[in-house]
Tab-separated table of C-alpha atoms in Angstrom:
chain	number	residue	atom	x	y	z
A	18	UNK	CA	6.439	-8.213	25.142
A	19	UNK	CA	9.140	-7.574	22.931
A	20	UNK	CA	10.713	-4.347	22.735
A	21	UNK	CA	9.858	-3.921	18.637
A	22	UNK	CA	6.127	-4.396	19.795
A	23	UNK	CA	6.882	-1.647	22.998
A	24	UNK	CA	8.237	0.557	20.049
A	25	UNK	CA	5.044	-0.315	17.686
A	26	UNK	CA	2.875	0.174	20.347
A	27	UNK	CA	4.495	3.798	21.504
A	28	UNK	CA	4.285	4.503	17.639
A	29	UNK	CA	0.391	4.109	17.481
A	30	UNK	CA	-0.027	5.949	20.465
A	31	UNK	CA	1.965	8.926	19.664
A	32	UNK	CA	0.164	8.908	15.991
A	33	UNK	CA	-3.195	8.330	17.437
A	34	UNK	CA	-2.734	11.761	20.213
A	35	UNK	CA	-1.529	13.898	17.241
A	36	UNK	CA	-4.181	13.007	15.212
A	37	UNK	CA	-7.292	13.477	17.817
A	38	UNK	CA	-5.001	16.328	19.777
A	39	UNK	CA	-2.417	18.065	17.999
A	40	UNK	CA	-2.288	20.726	20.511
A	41	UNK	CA	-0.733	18.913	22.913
A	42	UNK	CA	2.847	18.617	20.253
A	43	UNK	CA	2.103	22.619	19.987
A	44	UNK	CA	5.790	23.227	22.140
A	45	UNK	CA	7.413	20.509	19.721
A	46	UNK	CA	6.503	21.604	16.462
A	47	UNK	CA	6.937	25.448	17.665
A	48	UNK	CA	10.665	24.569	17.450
A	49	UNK	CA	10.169	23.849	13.597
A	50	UNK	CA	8.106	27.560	12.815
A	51	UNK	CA	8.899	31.270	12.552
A	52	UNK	CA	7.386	33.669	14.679
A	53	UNK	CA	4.018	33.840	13.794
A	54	UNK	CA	3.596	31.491	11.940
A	55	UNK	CA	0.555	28.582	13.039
A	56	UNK	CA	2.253	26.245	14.988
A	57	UNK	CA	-0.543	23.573	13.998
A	58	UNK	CA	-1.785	23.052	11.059
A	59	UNK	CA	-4.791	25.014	10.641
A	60	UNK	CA	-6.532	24.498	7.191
A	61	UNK	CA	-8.184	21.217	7.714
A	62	UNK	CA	-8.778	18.593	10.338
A	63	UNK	CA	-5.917	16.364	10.476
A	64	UNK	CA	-7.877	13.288	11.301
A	65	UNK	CA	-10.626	13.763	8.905
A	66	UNK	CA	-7.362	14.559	6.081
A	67	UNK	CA	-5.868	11.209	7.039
A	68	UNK	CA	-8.769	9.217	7.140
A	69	UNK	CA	-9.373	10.541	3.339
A	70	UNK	CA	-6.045	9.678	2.326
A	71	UNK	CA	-6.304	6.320	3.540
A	72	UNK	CA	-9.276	5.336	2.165
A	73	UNK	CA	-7.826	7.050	-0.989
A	74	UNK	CA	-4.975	4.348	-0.441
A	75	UNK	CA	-6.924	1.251	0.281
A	76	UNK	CA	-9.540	1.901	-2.711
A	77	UNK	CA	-6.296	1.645	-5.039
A	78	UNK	CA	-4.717	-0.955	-3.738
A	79	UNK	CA	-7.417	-3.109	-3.404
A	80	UNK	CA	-8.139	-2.440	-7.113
A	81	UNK	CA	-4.320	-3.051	-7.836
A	82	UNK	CA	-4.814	-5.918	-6.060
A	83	UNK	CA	-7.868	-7.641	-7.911
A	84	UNK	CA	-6.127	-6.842	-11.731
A	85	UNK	CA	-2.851	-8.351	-11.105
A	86	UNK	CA	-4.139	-11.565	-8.929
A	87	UNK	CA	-6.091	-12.064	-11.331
A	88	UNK	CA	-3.871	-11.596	-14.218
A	89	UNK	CA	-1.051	-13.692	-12.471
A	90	UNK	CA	-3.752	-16.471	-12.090
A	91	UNK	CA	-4.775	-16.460	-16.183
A	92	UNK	CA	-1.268	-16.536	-17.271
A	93	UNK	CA	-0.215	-19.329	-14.543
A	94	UNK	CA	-3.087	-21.046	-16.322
A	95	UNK	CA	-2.427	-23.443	-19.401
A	96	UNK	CA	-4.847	-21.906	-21.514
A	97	UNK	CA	-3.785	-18.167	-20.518
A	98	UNK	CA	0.176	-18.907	-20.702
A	99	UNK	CA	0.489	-16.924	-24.276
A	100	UNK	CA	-0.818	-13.793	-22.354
A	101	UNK	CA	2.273	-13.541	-19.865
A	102	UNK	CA	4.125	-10.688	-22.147
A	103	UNK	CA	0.947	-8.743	-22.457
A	104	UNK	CA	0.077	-8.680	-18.788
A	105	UNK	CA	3.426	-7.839	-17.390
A	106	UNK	CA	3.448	-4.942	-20.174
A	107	UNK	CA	0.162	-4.248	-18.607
A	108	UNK	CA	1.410	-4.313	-14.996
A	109	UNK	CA	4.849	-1.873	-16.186
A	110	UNK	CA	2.581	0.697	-17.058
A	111	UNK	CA	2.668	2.253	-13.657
A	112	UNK	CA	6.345	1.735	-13.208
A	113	UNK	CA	6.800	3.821	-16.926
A	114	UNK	CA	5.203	5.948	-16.436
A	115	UNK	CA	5.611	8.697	-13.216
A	116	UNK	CA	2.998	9.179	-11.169
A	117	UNK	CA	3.085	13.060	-11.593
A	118	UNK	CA	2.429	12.384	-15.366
A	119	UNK	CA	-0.356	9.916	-14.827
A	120	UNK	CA	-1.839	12.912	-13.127
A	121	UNK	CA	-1.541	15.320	-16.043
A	122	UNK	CA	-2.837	13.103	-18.185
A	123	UNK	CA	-5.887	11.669	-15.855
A	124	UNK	CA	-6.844	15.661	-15.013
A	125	UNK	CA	-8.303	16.386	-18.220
A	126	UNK	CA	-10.305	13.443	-17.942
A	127	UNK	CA	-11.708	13.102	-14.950
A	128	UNK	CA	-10.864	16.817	-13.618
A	129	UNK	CA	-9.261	17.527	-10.349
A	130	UNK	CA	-9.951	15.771	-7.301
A	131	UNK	CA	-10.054	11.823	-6.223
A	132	UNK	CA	-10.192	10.426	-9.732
A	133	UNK	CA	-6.737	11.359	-10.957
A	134	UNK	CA	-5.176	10.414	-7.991
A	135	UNK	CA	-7.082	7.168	-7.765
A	136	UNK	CA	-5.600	6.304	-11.462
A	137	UNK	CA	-2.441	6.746	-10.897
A	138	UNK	CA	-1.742	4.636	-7.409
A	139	UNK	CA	-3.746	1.843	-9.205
A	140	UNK	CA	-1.592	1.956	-12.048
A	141	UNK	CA	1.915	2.332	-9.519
A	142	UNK	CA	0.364	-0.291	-7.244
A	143	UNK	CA	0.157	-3.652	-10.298
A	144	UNK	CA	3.537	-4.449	-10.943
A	145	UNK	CA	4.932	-5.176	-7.178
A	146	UNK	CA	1.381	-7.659	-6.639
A	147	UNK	CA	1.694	-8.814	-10.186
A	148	UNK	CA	5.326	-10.230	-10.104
A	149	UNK	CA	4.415	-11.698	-6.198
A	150	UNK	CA	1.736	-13.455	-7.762
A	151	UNK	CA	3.561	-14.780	-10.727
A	152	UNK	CA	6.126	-16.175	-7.963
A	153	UNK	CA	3.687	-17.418	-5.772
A	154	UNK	CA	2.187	-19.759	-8.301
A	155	UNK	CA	5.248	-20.643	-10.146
A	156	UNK	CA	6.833	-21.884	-7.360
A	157	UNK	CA	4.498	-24.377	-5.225
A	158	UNK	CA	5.622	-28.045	-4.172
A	159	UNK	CA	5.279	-29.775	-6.929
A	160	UNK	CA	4.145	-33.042	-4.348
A	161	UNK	CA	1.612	-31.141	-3.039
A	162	UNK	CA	-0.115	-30.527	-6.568
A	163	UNK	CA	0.620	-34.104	-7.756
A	164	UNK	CA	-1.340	-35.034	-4.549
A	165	UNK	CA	-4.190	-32.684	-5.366
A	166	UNK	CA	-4.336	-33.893	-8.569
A	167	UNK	CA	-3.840	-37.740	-7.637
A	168	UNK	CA	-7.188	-36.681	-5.535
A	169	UNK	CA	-9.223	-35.620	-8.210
A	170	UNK	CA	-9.455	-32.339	-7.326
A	171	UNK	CA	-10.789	-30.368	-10.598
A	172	UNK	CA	-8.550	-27.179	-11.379
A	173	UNK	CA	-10.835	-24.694	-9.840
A	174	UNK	CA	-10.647	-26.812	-6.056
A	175	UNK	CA	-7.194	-27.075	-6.776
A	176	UNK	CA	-6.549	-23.309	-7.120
A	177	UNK	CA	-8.912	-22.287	-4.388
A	178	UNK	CA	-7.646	-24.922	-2.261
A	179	UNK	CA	-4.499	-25.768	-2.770
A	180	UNK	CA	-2.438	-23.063	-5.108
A	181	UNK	CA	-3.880	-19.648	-3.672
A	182	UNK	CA	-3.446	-20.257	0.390
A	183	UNK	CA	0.003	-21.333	-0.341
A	184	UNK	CA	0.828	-18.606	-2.766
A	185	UNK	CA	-1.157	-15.933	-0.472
A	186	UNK	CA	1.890	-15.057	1.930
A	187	UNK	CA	4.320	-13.842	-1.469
A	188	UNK	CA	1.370	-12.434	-2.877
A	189	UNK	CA	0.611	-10.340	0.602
A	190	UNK	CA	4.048	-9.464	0.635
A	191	UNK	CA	3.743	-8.026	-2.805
A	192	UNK	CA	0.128	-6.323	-1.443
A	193	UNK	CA	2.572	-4.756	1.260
A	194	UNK	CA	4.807	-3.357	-1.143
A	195	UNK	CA	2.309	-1.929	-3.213
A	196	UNK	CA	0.205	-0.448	-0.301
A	197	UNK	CA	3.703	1.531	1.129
A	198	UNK	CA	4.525	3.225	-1.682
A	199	UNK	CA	0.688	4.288	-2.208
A	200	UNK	CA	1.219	5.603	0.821
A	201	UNK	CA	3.770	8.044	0.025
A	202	UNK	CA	2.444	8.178	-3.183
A	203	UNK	CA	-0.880	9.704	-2.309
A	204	UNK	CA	0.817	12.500	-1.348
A	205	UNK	CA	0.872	14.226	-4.443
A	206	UNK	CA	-2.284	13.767	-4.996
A	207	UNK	CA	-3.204	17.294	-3.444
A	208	UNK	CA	-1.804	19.106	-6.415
A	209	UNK	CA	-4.841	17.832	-7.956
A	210	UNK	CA	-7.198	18.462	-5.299
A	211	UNK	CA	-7.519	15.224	-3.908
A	212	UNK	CA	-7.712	15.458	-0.054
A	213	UNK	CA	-4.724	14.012	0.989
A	214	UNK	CA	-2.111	14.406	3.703
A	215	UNK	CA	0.196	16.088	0.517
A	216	UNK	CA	-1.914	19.665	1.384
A	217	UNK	CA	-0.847	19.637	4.641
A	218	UNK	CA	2.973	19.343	3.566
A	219	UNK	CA	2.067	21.428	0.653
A	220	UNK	CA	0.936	24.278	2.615
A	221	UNK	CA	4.055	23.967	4.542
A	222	UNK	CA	5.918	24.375	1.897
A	223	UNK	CA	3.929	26.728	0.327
A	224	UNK	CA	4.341	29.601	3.192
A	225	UNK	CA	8.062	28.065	4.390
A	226	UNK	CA	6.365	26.229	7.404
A	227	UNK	CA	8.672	23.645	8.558
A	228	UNK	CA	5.817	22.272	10.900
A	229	UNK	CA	3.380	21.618	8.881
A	230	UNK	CA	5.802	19.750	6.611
A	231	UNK	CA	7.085	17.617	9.294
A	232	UNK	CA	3.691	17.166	10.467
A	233	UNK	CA	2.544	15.121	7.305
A	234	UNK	CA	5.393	13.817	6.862
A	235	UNK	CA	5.812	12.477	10.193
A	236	UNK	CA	2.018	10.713	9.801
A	237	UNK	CA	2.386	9.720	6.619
A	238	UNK	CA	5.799	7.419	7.814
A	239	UNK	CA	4.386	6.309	11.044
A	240	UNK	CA	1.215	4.879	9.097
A	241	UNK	CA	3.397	3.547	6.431
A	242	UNK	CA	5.565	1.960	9.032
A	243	UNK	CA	2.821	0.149	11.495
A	244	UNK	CA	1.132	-0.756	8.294
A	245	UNK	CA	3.975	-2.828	6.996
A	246	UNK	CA	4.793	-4.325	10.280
A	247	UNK	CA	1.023	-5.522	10.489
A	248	UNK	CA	1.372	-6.973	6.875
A	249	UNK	CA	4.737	-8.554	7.571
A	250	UNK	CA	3.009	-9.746	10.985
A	251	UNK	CA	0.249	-11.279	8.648
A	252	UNK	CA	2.207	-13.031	6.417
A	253	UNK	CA	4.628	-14.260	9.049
A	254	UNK	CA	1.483	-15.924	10.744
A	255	UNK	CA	0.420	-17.775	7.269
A	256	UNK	CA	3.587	-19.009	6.852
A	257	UNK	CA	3.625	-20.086	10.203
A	258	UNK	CA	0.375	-22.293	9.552
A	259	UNK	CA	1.849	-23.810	6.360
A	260	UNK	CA	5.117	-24.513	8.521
A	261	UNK	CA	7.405	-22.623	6.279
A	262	UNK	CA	9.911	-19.647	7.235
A	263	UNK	CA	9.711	-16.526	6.214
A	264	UNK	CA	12.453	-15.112	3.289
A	265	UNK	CA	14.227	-12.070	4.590
């Protein structure tokens, strides 16, 4: 075993003890409060809050993910080619426009909670699996698609058979991208009441707790870092199987 899976490994362990016992970092994040102050954070369940904001996360990106594969698919199509400029407008929208003002506008909308929150990493989340996509499709072997279509392979074999499993490791990395800065993102979904590891740095700094700021922060970076190791680890292993190295 490698020592960057030793590290990995200590990583998830550390994350997973905080999460089901934070008691036993009490005498760490002591070091980080005032006297009397709560050493641990003490308005919520810290597993139950990270849970939420993952599933938060993954409901987003997953959308993200289905509107811009799909759009990069109609506009690598003949027939959908005159829609490119409309569908990377559509995809810019989240990069435009902040995430804090996606908020303020979704709140009066959909009201506080989930919803707002929901919009806006959706929105934040196209453009990185968008552009992958775009790449991954303009950019297969051109003797592998003469062969497919020297086969007779009709255009919908040759794009589940042939054009998405070889464009699937740029579009994961652009699903990688996307799901790391939802992520952090998420965060700031709490202003809006959306239960999120944000209210636990919130309340931190809120009531000048240093722990309970480094406390989210310190889960929200170790899932965003084992999560993009796992993804990298993914697409490393697909291009693997097509016999192609990975671009660094």
């Amino acid at each position: 075993m490698t020592i960057g899976n030793l590290i990995r490994l200590l990583v998830l362990a550390v994350l997973i003890a905080l999460l089901m016992r934070p008691d036993l970092f009490a005498g760490f994040f002591a070091l980080f409060a005032k006297p009397g102050q709560p050493v641990i954070y003490n308005q919520g369940n810290l597993l139950a809050i990270t849970i939420s904001h993952l599933l938060i996360v993954a409901i987003a990106v997953l959308g993200s993910t289905m509107v811009a594969v799909g759009l990069g698919i109609l506009v690598t199509r003949p027939a959908g080619a005159e829609f490119l400029p409309l569908s990377r407008a559509i995809a810019n929208i989240g990069q435009t426009f902040p995430p804090v003002a996606v908020l303020a506008l979704a709140v009066p909308v959909l009201g506080f909670g989930t919803g707002p929150t929901l919009v806006a990493l959706f929105l934040y989340g196209l453009l990185p699996v968008f552009e992958n996509t775009l790449t991954g499709f303009t950019n297969l072997p051109p003797r592998v698609m003469e062969a497919a279509r020297g086969a007779g392979m009709t255009g919908r074999q040759r794009l589940l058979q042939v054009e998405l499993p070889l464009a699937l490791p740029v579009i994961l990395a652009g699903i990688r991208i996307s799901t790391v800065i939802a992520l952090a993102t998420a965060t700031i979904g709490s202003t809006v009441a959306a239960r999120t590891l944000g209210e636990v740095i919130i309340a931190g700094l809120l009531t000048g707790n240093t722990a309970f700021v480094l406390q989210g922060g310190l889960i929200v970076g170790a899932l965003a870092v084992l999560i993009y190791d796992a993804l990298s680890g993914l697409e490393r292993l697909l291009m693997a199987r097509q016999g192609r190295g990975v671009a660094r």
